[in-house]
Coordinates of C-alpha atoms in Angstrom, one line a residue:
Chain A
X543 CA 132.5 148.2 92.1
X544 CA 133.2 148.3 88.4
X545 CA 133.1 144.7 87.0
X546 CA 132.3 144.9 83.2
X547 CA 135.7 144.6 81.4
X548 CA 133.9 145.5 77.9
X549 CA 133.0 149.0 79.3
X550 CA 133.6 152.1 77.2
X551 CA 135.8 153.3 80.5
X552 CA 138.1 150.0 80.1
X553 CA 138.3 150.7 76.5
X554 CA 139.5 154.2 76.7
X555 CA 142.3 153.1 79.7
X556 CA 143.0 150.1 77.7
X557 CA 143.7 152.5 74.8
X558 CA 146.3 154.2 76.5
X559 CA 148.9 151.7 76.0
X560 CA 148.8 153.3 72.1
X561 CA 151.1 156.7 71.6
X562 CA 148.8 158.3 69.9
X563 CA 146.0 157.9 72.0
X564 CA 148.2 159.0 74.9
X565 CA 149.4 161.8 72.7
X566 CA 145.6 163.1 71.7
X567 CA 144.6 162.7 75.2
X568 CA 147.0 163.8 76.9
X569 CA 147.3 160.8 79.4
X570 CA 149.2 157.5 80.5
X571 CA 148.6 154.8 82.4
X572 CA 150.9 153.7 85.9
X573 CA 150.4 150.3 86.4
X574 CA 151.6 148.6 89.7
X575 CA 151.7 149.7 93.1
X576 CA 155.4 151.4 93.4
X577 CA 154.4 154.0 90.1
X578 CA 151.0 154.8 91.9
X579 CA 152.5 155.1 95.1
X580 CA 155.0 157.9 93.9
X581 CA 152.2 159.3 91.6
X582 CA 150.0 160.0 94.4
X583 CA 153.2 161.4 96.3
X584 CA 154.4 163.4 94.1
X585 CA 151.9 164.4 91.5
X586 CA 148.5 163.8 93.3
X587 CA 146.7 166.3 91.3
X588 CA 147.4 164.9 88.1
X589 CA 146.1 161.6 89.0
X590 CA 142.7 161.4 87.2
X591 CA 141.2 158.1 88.1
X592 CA 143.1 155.4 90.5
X593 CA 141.8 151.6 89.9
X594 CA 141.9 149.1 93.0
X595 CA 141.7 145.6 92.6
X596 CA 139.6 143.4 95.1
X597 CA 142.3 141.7 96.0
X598 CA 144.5 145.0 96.5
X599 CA 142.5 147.4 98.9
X600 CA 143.7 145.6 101.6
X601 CA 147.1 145.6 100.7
X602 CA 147.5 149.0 99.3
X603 CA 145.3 150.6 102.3
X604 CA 148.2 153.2 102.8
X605 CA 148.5 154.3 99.1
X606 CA 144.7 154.3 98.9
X607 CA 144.2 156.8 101.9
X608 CA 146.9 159.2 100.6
X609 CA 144.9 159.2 97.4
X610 CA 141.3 159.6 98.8
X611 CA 143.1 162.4 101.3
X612 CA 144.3 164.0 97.9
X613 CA 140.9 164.4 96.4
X614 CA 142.0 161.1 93.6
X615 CA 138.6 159.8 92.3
X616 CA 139.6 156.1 93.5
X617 CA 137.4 153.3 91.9
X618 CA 137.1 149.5 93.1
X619 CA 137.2 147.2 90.4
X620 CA 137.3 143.7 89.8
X621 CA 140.4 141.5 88.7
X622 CA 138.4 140.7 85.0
X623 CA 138.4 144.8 84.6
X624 CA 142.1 145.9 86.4
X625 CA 143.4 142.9 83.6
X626 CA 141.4 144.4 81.0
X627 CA 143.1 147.7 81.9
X628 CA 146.5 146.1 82.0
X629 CA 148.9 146.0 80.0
X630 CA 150.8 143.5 81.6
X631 CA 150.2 139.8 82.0
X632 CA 150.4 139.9 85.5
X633 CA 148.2 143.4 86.9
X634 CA 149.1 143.8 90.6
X635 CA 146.1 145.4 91.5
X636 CA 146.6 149.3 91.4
X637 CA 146.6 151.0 88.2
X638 CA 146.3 155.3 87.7
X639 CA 145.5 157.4 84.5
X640 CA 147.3 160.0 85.1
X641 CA 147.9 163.3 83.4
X642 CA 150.9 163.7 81.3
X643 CA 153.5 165.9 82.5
X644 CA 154.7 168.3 80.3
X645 CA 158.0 170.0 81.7
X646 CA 160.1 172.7 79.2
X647 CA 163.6 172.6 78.8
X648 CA 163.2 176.5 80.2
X649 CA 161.8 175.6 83.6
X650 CA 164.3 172.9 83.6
X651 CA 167.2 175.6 82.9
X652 CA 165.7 178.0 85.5
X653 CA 166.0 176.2 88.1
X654 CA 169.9 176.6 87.5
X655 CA 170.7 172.6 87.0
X656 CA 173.9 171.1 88.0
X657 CA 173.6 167.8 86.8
X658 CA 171.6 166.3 83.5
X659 CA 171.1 163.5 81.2
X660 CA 170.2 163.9 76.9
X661 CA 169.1 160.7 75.3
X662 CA 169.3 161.4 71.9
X663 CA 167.3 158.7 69.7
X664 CA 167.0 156.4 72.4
X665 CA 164.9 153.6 71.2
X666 CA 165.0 150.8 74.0
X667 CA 161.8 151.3 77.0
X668 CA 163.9 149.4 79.3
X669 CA 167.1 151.7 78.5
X670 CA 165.1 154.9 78.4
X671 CA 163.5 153.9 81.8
X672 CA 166.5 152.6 83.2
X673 CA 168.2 156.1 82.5
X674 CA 165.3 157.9 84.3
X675 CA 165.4 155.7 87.5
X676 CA 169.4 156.2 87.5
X677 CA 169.3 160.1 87.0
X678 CA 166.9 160.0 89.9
X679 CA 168.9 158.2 92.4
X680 CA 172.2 160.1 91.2
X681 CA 170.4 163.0 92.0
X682 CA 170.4 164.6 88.3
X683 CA 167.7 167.4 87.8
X684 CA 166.2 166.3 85.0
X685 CA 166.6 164.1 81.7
X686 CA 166.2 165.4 78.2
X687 CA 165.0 163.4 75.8
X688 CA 165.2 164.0 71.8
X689 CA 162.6 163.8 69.3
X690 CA 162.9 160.3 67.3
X691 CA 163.2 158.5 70.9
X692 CA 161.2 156.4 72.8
X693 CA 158.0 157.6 74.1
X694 CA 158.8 158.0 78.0
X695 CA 155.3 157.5 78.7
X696 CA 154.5 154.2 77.3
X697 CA 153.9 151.5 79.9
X698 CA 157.5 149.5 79.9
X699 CA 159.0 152.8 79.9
X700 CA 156.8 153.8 82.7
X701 CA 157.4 150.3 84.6
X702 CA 161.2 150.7 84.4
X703 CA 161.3 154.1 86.1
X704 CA 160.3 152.2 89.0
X705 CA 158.0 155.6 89.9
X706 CA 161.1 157.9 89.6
X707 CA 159.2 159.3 86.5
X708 CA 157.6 161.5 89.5
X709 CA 160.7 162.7 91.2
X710 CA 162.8 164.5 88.1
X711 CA 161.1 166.6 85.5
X712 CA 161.2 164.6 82.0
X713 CA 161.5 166.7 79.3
X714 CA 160.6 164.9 76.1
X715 CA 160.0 166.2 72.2
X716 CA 163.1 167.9 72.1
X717 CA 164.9 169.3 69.1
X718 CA 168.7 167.9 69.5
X719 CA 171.1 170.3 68.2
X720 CA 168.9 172.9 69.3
X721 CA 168.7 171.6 72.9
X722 CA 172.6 171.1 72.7
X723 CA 173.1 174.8 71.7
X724 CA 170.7 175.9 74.6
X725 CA 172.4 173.8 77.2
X726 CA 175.6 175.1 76.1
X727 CA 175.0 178.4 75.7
X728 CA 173.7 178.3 79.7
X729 CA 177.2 177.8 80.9
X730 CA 176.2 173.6 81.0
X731 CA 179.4 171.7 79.7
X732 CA 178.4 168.8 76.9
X733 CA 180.2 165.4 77.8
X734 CA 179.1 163.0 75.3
X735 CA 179.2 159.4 77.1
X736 CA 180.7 157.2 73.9
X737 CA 182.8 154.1 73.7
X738 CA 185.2 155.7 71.3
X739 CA 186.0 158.6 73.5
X740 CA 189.4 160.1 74.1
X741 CA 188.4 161.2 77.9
X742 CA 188.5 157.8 80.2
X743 CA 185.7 158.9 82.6
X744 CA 188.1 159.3 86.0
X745 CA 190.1 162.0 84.0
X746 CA 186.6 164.0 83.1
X747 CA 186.0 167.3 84.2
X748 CA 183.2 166.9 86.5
X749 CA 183.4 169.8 88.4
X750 CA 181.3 172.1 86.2
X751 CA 177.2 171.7 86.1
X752 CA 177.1 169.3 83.4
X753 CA 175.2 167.2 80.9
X754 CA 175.4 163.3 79.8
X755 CA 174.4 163.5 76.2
X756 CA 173.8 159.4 75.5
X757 CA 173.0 158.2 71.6
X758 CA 170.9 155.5 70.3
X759 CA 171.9 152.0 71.4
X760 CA 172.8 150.9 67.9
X761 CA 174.4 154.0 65.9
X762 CA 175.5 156.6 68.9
X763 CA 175.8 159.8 68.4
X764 CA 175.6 161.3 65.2
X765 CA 178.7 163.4 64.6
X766 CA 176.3 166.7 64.5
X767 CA 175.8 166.1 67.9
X768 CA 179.3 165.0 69.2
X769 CA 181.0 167.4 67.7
X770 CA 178.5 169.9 70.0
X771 CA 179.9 168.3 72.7
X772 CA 183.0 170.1 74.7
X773 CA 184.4 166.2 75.4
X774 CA 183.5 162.4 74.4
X775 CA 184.0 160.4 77.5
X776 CA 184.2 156.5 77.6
X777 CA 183.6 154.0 80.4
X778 CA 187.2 152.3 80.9
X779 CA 186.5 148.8 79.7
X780 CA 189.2 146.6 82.3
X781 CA 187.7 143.0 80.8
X782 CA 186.7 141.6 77.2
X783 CA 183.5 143.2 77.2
X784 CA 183.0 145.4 73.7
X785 CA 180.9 147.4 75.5
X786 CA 178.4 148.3 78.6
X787 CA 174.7 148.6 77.7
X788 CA 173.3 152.2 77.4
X789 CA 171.6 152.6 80.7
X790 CA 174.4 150.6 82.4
X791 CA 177.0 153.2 80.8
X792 CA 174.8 156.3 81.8
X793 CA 174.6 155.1 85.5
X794 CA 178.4 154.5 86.0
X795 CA 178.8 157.8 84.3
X796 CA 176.1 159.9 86.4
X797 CA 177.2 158.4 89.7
X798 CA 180.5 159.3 88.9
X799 CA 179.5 162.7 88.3
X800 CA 177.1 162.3 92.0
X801 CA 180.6 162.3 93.7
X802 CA 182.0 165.3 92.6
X803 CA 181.1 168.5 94.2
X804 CA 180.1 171.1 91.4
X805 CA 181.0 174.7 90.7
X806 CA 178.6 177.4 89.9
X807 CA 179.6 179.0 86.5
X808 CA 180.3 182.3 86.1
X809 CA 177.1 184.6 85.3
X810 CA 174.8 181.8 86.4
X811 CA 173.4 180.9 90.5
X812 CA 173.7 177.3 90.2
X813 CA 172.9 174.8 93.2
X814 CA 177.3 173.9 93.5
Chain B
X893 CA 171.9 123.5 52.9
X894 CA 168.9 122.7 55.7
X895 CA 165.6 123.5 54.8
X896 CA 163.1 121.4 56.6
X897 CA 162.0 123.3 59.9
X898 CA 160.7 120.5 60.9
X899 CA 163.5 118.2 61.0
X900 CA 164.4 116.4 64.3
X901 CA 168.2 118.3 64.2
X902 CA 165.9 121.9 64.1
X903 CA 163.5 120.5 67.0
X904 CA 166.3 119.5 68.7
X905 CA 168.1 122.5 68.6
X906 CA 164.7 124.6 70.0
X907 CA 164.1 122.1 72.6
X908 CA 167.3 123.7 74.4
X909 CA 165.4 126.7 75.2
X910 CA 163.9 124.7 78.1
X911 CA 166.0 124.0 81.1
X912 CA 166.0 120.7 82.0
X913 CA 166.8 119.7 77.9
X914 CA 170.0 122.1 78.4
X915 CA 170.8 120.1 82.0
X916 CA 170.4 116.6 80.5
X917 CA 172.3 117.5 77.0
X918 CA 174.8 120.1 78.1
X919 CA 174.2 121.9 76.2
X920 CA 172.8 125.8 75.1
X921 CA 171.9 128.1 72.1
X922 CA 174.1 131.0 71.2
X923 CA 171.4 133.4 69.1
X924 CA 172.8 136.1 67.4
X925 CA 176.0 137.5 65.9
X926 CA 177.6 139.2 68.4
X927 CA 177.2 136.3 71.0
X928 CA 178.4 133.9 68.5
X929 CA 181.2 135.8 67.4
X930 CA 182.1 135.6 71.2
X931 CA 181.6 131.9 71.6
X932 CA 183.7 131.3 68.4
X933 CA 186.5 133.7 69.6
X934 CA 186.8 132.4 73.0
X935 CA 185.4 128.9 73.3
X936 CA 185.5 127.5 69.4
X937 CA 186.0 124.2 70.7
X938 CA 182.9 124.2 72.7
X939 CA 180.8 125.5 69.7
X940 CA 179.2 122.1 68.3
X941 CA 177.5 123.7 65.3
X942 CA 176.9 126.9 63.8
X943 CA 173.9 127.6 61.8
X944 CA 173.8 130.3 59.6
X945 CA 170.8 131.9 57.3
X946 CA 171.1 132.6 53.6
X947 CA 171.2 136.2 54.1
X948 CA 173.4 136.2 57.2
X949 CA 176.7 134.5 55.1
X950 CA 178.1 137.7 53.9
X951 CA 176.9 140.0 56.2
X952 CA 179.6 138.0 58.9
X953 CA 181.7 136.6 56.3
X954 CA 184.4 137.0 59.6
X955 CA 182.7 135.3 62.1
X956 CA 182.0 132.3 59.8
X957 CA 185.7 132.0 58.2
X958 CA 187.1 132.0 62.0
X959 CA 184.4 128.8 62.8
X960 CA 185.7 127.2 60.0
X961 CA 189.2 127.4 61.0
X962 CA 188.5 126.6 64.1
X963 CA 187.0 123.1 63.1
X964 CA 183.0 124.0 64.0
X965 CA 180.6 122.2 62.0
X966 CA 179.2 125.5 59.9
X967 CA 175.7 124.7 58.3
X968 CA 174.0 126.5 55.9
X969 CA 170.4 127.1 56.4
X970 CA 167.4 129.1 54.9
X971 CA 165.3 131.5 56.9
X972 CA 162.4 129.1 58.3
X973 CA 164.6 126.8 59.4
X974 CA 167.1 129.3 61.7
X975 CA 163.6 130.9 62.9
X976 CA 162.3 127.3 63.9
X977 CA 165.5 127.3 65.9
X978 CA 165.1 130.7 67.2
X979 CA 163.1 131.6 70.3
X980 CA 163.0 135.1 69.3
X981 CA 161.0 137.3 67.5
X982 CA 163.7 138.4 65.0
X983 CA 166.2 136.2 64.6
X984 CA 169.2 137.8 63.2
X985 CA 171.0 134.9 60.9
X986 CA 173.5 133.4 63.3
X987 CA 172.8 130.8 65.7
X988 CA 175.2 128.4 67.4
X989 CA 175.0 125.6 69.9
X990 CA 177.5 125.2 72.4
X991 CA 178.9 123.0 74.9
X992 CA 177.9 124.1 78.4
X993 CA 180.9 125.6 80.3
X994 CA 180.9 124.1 83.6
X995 CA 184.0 126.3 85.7
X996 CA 183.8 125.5 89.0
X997 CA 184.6 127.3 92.2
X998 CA 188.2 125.6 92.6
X999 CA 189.3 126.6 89.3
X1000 CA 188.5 130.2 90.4
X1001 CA 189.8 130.3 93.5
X1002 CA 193.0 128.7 92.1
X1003 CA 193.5 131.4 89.8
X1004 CA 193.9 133.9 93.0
X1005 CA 190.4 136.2 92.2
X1006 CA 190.9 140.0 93.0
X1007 CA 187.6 140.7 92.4
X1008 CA 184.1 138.8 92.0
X1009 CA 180.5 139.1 92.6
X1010 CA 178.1 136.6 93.7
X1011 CA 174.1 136.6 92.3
X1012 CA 172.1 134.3 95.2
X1013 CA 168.9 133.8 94.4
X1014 CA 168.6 136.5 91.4
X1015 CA 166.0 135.3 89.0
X1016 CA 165.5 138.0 86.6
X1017 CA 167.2 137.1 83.5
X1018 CA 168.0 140.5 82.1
X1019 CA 169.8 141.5 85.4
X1020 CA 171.5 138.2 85.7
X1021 CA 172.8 138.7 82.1
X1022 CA 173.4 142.4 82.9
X1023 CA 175.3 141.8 85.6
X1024 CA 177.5 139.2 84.0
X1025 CA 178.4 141.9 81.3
X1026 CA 179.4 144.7 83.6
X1027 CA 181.4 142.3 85.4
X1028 CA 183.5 141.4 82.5
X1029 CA 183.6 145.3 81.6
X1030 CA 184.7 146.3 85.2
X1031 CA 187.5 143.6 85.1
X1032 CA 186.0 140.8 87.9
X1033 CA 187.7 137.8 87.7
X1034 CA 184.3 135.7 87.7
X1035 CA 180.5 135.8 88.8
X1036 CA 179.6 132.8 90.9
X1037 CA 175.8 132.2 91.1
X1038 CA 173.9 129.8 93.6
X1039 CA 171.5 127.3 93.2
X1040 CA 168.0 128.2 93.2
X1041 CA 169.0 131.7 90.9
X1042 CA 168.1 131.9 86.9
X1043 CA 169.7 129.4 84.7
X1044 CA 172.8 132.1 83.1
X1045 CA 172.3 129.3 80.5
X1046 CA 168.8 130.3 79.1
X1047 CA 168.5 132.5 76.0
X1048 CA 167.6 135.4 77.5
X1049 CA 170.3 135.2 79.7
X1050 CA 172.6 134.7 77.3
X1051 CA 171.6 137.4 75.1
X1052 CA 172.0 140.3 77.8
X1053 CA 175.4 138.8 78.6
X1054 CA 176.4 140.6 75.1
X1055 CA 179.3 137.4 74.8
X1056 CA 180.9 138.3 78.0
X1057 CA 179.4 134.8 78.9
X1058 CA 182.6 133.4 77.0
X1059 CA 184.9 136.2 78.5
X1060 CA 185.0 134.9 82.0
X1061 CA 184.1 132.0 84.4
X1062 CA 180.9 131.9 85.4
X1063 CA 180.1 129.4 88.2
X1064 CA 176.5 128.2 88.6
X1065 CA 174.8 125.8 90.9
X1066 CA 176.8 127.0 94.0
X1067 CA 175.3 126.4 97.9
X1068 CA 175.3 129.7 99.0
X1069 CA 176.5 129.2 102.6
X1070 CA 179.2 127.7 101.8
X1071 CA 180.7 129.6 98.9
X1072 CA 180.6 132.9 101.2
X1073 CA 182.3 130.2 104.0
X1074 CA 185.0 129.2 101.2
X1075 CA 185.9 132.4 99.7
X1076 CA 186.1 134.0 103.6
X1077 CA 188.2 130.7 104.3
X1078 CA 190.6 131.8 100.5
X1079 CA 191.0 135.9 102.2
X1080 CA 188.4 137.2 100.1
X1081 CA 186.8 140.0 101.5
X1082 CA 182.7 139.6 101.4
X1083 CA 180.6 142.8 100.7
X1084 CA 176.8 142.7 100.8
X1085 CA 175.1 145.2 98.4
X1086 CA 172.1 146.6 100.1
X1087 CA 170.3 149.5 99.9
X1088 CA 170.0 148.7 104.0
X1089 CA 173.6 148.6 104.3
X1090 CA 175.7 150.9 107.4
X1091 CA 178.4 151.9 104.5
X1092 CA 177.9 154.3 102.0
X1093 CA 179.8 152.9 99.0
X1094 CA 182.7 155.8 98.7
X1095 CA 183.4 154.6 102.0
X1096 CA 184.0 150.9 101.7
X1097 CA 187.2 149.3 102.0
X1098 CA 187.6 147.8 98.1
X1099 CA 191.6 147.4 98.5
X1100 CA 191.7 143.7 99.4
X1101 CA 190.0 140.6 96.8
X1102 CA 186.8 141.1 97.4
X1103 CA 183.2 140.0 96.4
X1104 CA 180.0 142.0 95.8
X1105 CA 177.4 139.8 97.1
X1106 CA 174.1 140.9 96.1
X1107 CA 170.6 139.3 96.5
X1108 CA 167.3 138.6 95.2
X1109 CA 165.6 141.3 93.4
X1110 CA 162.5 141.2 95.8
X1111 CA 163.6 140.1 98.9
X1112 CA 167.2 141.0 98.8
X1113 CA 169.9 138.8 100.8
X1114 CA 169.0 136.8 103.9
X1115 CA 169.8 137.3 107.4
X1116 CA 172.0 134.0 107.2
X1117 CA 174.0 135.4 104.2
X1118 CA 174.3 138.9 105.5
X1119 CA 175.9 137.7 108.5
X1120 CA 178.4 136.0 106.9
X1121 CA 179.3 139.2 104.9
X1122 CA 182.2 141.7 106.2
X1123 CA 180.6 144.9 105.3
X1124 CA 176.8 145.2 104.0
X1125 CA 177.5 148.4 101.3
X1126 CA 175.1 150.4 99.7
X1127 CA 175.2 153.0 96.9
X1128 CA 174.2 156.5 98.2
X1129 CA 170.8 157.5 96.4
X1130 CA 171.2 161.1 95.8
X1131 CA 167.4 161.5 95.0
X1132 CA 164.4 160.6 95.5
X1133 CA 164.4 156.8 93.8
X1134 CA 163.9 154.0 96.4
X1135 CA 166.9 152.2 95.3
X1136 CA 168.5 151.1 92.3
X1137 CA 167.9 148.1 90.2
X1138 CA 170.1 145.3 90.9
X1139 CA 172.4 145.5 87.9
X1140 CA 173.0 149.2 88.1
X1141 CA 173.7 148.4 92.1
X1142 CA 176.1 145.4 90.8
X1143 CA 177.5 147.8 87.8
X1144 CA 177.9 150.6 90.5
X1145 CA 179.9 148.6 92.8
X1146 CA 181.6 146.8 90.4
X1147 CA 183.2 150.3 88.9
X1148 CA 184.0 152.0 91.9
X1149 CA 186.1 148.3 92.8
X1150 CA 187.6 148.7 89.2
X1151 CA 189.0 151.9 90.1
X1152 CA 190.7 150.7 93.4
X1153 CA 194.1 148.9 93.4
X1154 CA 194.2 146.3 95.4
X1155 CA 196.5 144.8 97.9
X1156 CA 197.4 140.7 98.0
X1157 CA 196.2 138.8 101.2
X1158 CA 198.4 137.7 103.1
X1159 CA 199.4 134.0 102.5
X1160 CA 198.0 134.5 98.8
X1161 CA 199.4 135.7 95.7
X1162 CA 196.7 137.5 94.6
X1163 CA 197.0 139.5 91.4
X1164 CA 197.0 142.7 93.2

């Protein structure tokens, strides 16, 4: 049992919750029992080190076994060093360092994907990780995110995914107009989700494998970037309200794209 | 112009960030512009006083001319004293407080509601403030919230409602029981939102008045609410996520009712 929170090995987890230690090291840190569950389901071998309360063996025990069964070097702690660990003010009692993923936009376009979302400049964790968690449950195949936005692997980002971080690859670092031109020149159509759009989202063109290309929360899209775009496409506003919220408008707009059925382009095997 | 941050007006004005001052005066802080420019838009009479930093006059000369003429008491204070009033972190030169609407279910249900949503027992602020914001963007008539949920009143409610606070009636302090009893009783259809639920949400019936009824974020709605409910919905999950977070469930369900016309009950003249 480790119990000294001042331990070099606290340090270095604690030190995650900086970018640019993640960045150097290559690692992150999953805090809470639903991002460690889906870790351990879906990316066992990256999980480094898992960290188990006292409290928390007992009611974990399932999550623990999977790990142990998947050769994760689990460590039993005490609360003092899971809180020292934590970012949070409130640990609940599992916490993995976990190895960063690092998916390409080419193994993303391989896989022939019908269904995407681009945050461009998002800056908000709770948007970004909104966004992720959304894509996931629309059944997107993967989110794109542009250089300039938040870093998807800082810990509220992390938290918001709700473990759906682990289900859809998250490609992040990418150059915008260059990752629009790509997309586009794979047969993937550019719908730019913006308030000001001429296209009310039940007239969009859904039926083709697509893209959501979603701006920063303050300034939007940049006209470099809408203008890559085949169509800007709003939310229909029916009350008062100036606006939805970025991860709210991304949702509505994903799931309306979950129930349409897709066509393959031509020149390209994708999933329909 | 106010510059003592210590002045009983500024510690009165911060001691509405706890609840029971807001329940015993009536009233609630209004912290930013775009809030404000809400409150003053739609409820001037209710706005008691309007603060405003040096720096803030010209950057909303608007917002402050349409106060004036609308009678609010517009005071001009420096930057320590709007932050003493502020309970955030960066306050952004516009605060107001504001009589505490008090709608109540009758005044609702008089107006013939085509579509609602009910929050029982939610006590996350941002979703209660999120929800509250897509239901003014997808056209709901009001949100009705029970007793025992977050007060919609607190800052950081008030802040994720983006001003939609102001664009509709939102009821608080409702016995859940019996609002699901009286809006059955009025021909409103109930719908439970539930990841549990029998029907997939392209399949529900959304052509009568109806209300989304969703529950708490952990423990979602209880057997004795569920059962009063006509249908218990829930939004297909295309992926591998668990489930969605309650204001993309409530924003989900909300938009797919938006897009539905919907009949009158009989024996009610709805809106339709």
């Amino acid at each position: 049992v480790l119990t000294n929170p001042r331990s070099e090995r606290v340090r270095a987890v604690r030190a995650l919750s900086r970018r640019s230690v993640r960045s150097r090291t290559g690692r992150f840190v999953v805090d809470g029992p639903q991002g460690v569950r889906e870790a351990v389901r879906y990316a066992a071998r990256d999980v480094l080190d898992l960290y188990v309360a006292a409290g928390a063996a007992a009611r974990h025990e399932e999550v623990v076994r999977e790990a142990l069964a998947a050769g994760v070097h689990v460590h039993d702690v005490d609360d003092a060093v899971l809180a020292a660990m934590s970012e949070t003010d409130a640990p609940q009692g599992l916490l993995a360092v976990v190895r960063s993923p690092s998916p390409t936009l080419a193994d993303v376009l391989a896989r022939e994907p019908s269904l995407l979302v681009l945050l461009a400049s998002v800056r908000d964790p709770g948007n970004a990780g909104t966004v992720v968690r959304g894509a996931d449950a629309a059944g997107a195949d993967a989110v794109l995110v542009t250089e300039g936005s938040v870093d998807v692997l800082s810990p509220k980002v992390v938290r918001s995914t709700a473990g759906s971080l682990f289900h859809l690859p998250v490609v992040t670092g990418l150059a915008a107009e260059a990752t629009l031109d790509a997309l586009r020149a794979h047969g993937i159509r550019l719908l730019a989700a913006d308030g000001a759009g001429g296209t009310l989202l039940p007239d969009a063109d859904l039926t083709a494998p697509h893209a959501w290309v979603m701006g920063n929360e303050a300034w939007g899209l940049p006209a470099t970037l809408r203008e890559r775009c085949d169509d800007v496409v709003r939310v229909p506003i029916h009350g008062k309200a100036e606006s939805l919220n970025l991860a709210m408008a991304a949702t509505v707009c994903l799931y309306a794209s979950a129930g349409v059925p897709r066509n393959t382009p031509a020149g390209h095997g994708g999933r329909g």
